[in-house]
GROMACS .gro file of C-alpha atoms in nm:
model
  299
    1UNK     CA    1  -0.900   0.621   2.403
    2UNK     CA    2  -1.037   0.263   2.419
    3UNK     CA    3  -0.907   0.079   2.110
    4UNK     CA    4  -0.970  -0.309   1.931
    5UNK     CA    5  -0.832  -0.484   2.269
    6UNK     CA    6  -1.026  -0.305   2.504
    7UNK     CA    7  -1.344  -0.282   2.238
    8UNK     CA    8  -1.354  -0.634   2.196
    9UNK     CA    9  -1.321  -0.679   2.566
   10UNK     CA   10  -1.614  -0.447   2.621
   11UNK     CA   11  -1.859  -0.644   2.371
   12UNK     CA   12  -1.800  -0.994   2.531
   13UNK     CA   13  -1.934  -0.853   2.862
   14UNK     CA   14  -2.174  -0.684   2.703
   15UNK     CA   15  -2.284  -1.023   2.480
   16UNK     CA   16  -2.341  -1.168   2.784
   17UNK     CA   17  -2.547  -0.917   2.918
   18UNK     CA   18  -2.758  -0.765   2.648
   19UNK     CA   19  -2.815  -1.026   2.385
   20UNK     CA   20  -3.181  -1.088   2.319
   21UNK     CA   21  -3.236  -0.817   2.573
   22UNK     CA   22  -3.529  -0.547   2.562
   23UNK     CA   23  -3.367  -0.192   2.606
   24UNK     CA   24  -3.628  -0.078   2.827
   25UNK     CA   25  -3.516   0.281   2.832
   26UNK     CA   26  -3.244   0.538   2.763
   27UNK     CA   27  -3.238   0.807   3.009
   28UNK     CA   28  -2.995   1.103   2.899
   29UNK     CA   29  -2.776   1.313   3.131
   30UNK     CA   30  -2.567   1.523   2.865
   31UNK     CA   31  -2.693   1.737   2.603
   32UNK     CA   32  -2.414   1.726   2.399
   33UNK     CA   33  -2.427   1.335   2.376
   34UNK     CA   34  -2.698   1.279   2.134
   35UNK     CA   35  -2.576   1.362   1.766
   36UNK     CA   36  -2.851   1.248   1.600
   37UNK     CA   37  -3.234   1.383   1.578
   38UNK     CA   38  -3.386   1.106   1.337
   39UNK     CA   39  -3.486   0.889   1.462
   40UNK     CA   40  -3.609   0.982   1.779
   41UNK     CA   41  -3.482   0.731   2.036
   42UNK     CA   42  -3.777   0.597   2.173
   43UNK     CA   43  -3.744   0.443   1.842
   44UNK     CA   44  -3.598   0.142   2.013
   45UNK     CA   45  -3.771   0.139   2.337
   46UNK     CA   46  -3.824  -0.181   2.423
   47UNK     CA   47  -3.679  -0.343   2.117
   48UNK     CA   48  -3.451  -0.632   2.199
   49UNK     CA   49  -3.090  -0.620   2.081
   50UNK     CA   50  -2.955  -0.918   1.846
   51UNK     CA   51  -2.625  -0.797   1.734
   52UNK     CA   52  -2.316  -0.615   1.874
   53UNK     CA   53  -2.071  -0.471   1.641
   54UNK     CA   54  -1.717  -0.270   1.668
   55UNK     CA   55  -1.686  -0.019   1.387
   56UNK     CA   56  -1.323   0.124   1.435
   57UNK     CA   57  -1.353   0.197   1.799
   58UNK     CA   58  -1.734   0.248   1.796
   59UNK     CA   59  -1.958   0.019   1.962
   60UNK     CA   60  -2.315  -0.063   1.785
   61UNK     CA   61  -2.628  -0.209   1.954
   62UNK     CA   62  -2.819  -0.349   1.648
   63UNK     CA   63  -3.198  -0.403   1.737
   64UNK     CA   64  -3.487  -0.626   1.620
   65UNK     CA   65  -3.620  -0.322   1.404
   66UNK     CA   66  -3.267  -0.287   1.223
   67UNK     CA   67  -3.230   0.046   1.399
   68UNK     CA   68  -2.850   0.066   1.497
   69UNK     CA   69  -2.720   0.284   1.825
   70UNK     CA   70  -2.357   0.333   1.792
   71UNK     CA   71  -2.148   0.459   2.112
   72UNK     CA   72  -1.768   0.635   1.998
   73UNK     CA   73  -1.627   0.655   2.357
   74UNK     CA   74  -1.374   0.919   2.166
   75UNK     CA   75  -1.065   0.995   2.447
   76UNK     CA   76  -1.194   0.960   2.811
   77UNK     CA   77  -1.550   0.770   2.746
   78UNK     CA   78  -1.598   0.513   2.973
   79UNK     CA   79  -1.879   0.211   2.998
   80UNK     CA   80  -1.985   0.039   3.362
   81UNK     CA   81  -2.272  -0.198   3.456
   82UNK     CA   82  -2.434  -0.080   3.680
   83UNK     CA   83  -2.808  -0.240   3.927
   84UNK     CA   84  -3.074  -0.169   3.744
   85UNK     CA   85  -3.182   0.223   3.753
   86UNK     CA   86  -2.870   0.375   3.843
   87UNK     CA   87  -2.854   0.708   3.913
   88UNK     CA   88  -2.699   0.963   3.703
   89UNK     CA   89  -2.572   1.213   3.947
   90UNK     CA   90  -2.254   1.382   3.903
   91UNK     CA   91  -2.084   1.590   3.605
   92UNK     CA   92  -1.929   1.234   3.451
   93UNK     CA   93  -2.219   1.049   3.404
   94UNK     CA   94  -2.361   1.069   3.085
   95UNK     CA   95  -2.637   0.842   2.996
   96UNK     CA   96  -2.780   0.500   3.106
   97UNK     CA   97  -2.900   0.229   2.927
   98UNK     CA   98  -3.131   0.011   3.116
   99UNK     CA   99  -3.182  -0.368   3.081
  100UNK     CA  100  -3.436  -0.588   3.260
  101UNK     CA  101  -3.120  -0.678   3.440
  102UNK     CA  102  -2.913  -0.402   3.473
  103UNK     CA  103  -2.796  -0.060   3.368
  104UNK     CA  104  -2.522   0.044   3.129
  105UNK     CA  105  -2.379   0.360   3.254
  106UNK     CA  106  -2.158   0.595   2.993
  107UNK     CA  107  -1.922   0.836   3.128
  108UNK     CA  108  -1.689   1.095   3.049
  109UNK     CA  109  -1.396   1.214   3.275
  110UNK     CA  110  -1.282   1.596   3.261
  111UNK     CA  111  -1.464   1.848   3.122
  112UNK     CA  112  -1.477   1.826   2.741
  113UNK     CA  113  -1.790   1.634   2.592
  114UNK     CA  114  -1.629   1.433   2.312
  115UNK     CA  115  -1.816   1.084   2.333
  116UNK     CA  116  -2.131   1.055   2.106
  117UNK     CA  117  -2.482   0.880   2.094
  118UNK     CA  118  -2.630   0.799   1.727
  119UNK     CA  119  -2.943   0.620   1.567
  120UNK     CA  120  -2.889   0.497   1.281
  121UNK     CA  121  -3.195   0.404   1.073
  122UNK     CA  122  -3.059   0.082   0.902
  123UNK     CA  123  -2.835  -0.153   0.903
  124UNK     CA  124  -2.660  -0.024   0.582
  125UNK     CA  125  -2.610   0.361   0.754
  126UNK     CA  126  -2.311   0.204   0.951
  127UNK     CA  127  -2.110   0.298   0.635
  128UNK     CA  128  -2.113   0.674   0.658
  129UNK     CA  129  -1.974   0.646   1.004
  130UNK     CA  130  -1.723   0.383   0.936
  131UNK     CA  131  -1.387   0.556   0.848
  132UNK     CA  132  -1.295   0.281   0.630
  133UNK     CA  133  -0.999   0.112   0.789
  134UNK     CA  134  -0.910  -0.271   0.729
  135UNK     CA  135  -0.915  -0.540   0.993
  136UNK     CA  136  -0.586  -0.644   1.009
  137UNK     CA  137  -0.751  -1.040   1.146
  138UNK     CA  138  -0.913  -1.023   0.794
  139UNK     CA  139  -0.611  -0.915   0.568
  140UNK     CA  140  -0.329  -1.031   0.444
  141UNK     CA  141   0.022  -0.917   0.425
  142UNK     CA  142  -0.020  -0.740   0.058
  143UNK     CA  143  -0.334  -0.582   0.145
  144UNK     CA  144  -0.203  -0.476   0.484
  145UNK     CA  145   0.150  -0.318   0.298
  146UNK     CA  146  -0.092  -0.156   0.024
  147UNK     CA  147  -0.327   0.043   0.241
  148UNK     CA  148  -0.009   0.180   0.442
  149UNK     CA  149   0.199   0.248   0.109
  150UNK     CA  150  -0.145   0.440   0.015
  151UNK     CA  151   0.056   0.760   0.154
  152UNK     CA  152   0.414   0.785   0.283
  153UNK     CA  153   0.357   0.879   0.645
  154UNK     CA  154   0.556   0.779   0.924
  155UNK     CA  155   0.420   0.400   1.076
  156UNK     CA  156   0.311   0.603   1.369
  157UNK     CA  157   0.054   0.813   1.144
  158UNK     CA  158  -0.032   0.520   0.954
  159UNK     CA  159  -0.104   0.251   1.240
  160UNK     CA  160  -0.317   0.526   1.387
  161UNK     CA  161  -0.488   0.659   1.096
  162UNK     CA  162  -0.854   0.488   1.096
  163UNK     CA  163  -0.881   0.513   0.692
  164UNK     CA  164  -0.625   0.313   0.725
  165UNK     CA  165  -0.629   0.066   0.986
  166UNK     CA  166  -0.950  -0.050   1.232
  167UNK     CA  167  -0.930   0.010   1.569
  168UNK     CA  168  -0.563   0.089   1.604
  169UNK     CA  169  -0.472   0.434   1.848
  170UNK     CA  170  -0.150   0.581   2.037
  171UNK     CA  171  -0.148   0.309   2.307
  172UNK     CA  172  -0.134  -0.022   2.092
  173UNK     CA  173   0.061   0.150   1.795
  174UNK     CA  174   0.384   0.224   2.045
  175UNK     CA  175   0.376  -0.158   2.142
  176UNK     CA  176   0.310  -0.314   1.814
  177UNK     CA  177   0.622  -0.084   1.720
  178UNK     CA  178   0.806  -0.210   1.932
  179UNK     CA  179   0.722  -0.561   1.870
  180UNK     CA  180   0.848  -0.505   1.542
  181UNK     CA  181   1.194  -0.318   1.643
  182UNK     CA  182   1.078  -0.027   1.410
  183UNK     CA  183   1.128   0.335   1.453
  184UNK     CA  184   0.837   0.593   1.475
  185UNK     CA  185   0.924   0.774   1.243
  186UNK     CA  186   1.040   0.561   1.021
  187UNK     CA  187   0.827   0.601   0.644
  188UNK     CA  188   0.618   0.383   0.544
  189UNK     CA  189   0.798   0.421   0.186
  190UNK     CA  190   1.134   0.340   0.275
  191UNK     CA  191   1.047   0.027   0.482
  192UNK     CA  192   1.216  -0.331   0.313
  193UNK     CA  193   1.022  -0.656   0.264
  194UNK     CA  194   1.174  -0.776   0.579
  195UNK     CA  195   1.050  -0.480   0.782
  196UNK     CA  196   0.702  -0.490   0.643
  197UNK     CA  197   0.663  -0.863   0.735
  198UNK     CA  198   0.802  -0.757   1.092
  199UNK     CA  199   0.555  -0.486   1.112
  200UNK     CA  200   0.256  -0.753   1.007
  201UNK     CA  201   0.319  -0.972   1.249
  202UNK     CA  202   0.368  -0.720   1.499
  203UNK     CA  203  -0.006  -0.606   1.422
  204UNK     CA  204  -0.182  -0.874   1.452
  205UNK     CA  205   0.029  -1.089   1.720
  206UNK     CA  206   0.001  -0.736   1.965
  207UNK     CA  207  -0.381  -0.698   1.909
  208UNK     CA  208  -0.446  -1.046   1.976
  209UNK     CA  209  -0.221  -1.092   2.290
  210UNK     CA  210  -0.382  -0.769   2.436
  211UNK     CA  211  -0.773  -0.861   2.317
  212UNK     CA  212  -0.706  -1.209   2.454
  213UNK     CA  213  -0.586  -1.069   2.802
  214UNK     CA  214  -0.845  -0.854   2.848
  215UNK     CA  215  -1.127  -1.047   2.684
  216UNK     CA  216  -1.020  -1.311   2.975
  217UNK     CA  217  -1.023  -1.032   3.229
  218UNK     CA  218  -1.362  -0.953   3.111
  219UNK     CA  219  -1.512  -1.297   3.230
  220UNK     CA  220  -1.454  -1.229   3.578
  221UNK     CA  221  -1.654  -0.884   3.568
  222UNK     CA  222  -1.766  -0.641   3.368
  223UNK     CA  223  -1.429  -0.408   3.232
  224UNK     CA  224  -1.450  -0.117   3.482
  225UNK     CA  225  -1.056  -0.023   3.432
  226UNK     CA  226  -1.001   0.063   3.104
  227UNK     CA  227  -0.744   0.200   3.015
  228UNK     CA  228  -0.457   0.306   2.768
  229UNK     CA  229  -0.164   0.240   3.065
  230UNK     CA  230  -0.116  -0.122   3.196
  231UNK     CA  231   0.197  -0.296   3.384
  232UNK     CA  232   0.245  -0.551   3.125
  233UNK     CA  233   0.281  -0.285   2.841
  234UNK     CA  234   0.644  -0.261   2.718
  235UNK     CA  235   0.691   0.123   2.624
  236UNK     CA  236   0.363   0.295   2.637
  237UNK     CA  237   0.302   0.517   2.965
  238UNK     CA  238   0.659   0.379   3.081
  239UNK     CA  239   0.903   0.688   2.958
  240UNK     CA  240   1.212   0.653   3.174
  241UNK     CA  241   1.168   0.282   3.268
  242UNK     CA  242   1.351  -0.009   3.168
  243UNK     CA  243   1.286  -0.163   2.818
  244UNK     CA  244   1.183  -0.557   2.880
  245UNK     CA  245   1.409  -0.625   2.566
  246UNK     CA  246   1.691  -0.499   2.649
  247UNK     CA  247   1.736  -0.259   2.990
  248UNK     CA  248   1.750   0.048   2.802
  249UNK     CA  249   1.560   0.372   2.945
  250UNK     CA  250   1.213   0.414   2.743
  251UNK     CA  251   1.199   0.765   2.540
  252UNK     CA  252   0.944   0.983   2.450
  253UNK     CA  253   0.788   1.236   2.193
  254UNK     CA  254   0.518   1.479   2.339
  255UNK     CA  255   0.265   1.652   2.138
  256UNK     CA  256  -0.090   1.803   2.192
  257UNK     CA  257  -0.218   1.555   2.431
  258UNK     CA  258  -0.061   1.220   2.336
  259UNK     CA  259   0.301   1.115   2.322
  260UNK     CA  260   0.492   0.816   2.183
  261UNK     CA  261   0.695   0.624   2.365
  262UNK     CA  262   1.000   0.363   2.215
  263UNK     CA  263   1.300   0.225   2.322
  264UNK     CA  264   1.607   0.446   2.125
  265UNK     CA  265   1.828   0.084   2.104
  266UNK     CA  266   1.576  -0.193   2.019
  267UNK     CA  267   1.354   0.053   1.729
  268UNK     CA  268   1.586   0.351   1.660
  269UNK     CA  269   1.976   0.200   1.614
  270UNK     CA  270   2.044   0.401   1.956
  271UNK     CA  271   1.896   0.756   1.761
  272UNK     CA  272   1.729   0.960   2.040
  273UNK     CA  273   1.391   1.135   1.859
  274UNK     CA  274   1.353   1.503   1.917
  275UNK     CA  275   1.062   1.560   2.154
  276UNK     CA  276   0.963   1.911   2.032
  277UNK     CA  277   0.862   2.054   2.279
  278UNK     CA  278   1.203   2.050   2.405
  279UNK     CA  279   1.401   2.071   2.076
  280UNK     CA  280   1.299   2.406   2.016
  281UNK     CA  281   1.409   2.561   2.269
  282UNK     CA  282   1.756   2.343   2.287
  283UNK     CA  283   1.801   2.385   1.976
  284UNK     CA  284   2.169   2.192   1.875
  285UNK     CA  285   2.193   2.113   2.202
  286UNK     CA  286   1.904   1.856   2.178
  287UNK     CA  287   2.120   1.491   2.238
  288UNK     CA  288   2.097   1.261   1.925
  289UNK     CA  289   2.214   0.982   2.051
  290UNK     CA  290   2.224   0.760   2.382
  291UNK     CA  291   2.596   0.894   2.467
  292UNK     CA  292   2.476   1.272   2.467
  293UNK     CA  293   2.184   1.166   2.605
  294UNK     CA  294   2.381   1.045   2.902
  295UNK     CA  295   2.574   1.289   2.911
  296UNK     CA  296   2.390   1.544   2.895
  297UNK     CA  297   2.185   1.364   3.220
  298UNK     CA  298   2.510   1.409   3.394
  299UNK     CA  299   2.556   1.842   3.402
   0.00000   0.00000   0.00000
């Protein structure tokens, strides 16, 4: 799921393509993309956009007649610019948004329809769809501490939740915890002053670096790659490869459809998490530390 870094990346292509732009048409591929019936949107035909705005991980197109069309690119959403009147063949392409000078093209890989398409009325309807998450650029190290503290939930949970946090999903949370040297599972109750200010700076330092880098990368072209797996990353999508702190094998914990990913000596004091869909079935045989880990690689 595209989160703040590669959000923010998308709306400074998209500044530079759309600002004080007429939307000259929406043309509509999906059925299940449009989640709203009022208004109707030839409501902002022709209307010419003056604002861009990330709500969480939305994106919102606000037009000279304060209507407001939000895109939530949910797991496997994906935007491209495209010539002018692109064609929406295929089962991934979604909708297109055309531009006197081009067309933005939404698509969705794989076969569940999770990205949406709303018109909002007014500027002030944002609200209901914001989950209510703080920007951690705009906060300070109390607030930050307080919102988290609001329920004692493991700093994976809470990073992720968006009531909580803006922006922040599976990919970014594993390297900001990292950053930090903190455990996944660690509670967001028991953490110490020191840990907290760790887990701060992690935050903000990791979003930046990573909205920087691809904000940059964005200059050249419009972001056609996103994604949640990059080579520079330092755990996420890199179970069973070297830590870049310090050598060790990255570990992982599956579930559903996401995992986390950590290095067991830099964040867990060499504790090896149970992954459980393994665990169950090995029971006290599941290793607990790097030692039975190893040795355990070795039968």
């Amino acid at each position: 799921m595209p989160e703040l870094p590669d959000i923010e990346a998308y709306l400074g292509a998209l500044r530079t393509r759309v600002i004080g732009e007429p939307l000259t048409r929406i043309r509509i591929a999906s059925p299940f993309l449009l989640r709203t019936a009022e208004p109707p949107l030839s409501s902002v035909d022709g209307h010419v956009v003056r604002e861009l705005r990330r709500i969480g991980k939305r994106i919102a197109f606000g037009f000279d007649n304060d209507l407001w069309l939000v895109l939530h690119l949910m797991i496997a959403g994906r935007l491209h610019w495209r010539p002018l009147g692109a064609k929406l063949g295929g089962r991934q392409n979604l909708a297109a948004f055309d531009f006197p000078n081009g067309s933005l093209v939404l698509t969705e890989a794989g076969s569940k329809r999770r990205a949406s398409l709303q018109l909002l009325a007014c500027g002030e309807a944002l609200v209901s769809i914001d989950p209510g998450g703080i920007d951690v650029f705009a906060s300070d190290l109390v607030a930050f501490r307080e919102v988290l503290m609001s329920e004692n939930r493991t700093l994976k949970r809470a990073l992720t939740d968006p009531r909580f946090l803006s922006g922040i999903g599976n990919a970014y949370s594993d390297e900001i915890l990292h950053a930090a040297q903190l455990s996944p599972i660690a509670l967001t109750h028991k953490l110490s002053d020191e840990q907290w200010k760790r887990l701060f700076a992690a935050t903000r330092q990791t979003l930046q670096l990573w909205a920087d880098k691809l904000s940059a990368e964005a200059e050249a072209g419009f972001p056609e790659k996103v994604t949640a797996f990059r080579k520079d990353m330092a755990v996420h999508g890199r179970y069973g490869e070297p830590c870049p702190r310090c050598g060790e094998n990255i570990q992982r914990i599956r579930y559903a459809d996401n995992e986390t990913n950590y290095c067991v000596r830099c964040q867990t004091g060499g504790r090896v998490l149970a992954d459980r869909s393994l665990s169950r079935l090995m029971g006290s045989d599941w290793p607990r530390s790097l030692d039975e880990l190893e040795a355990l690689k070795r039968k």
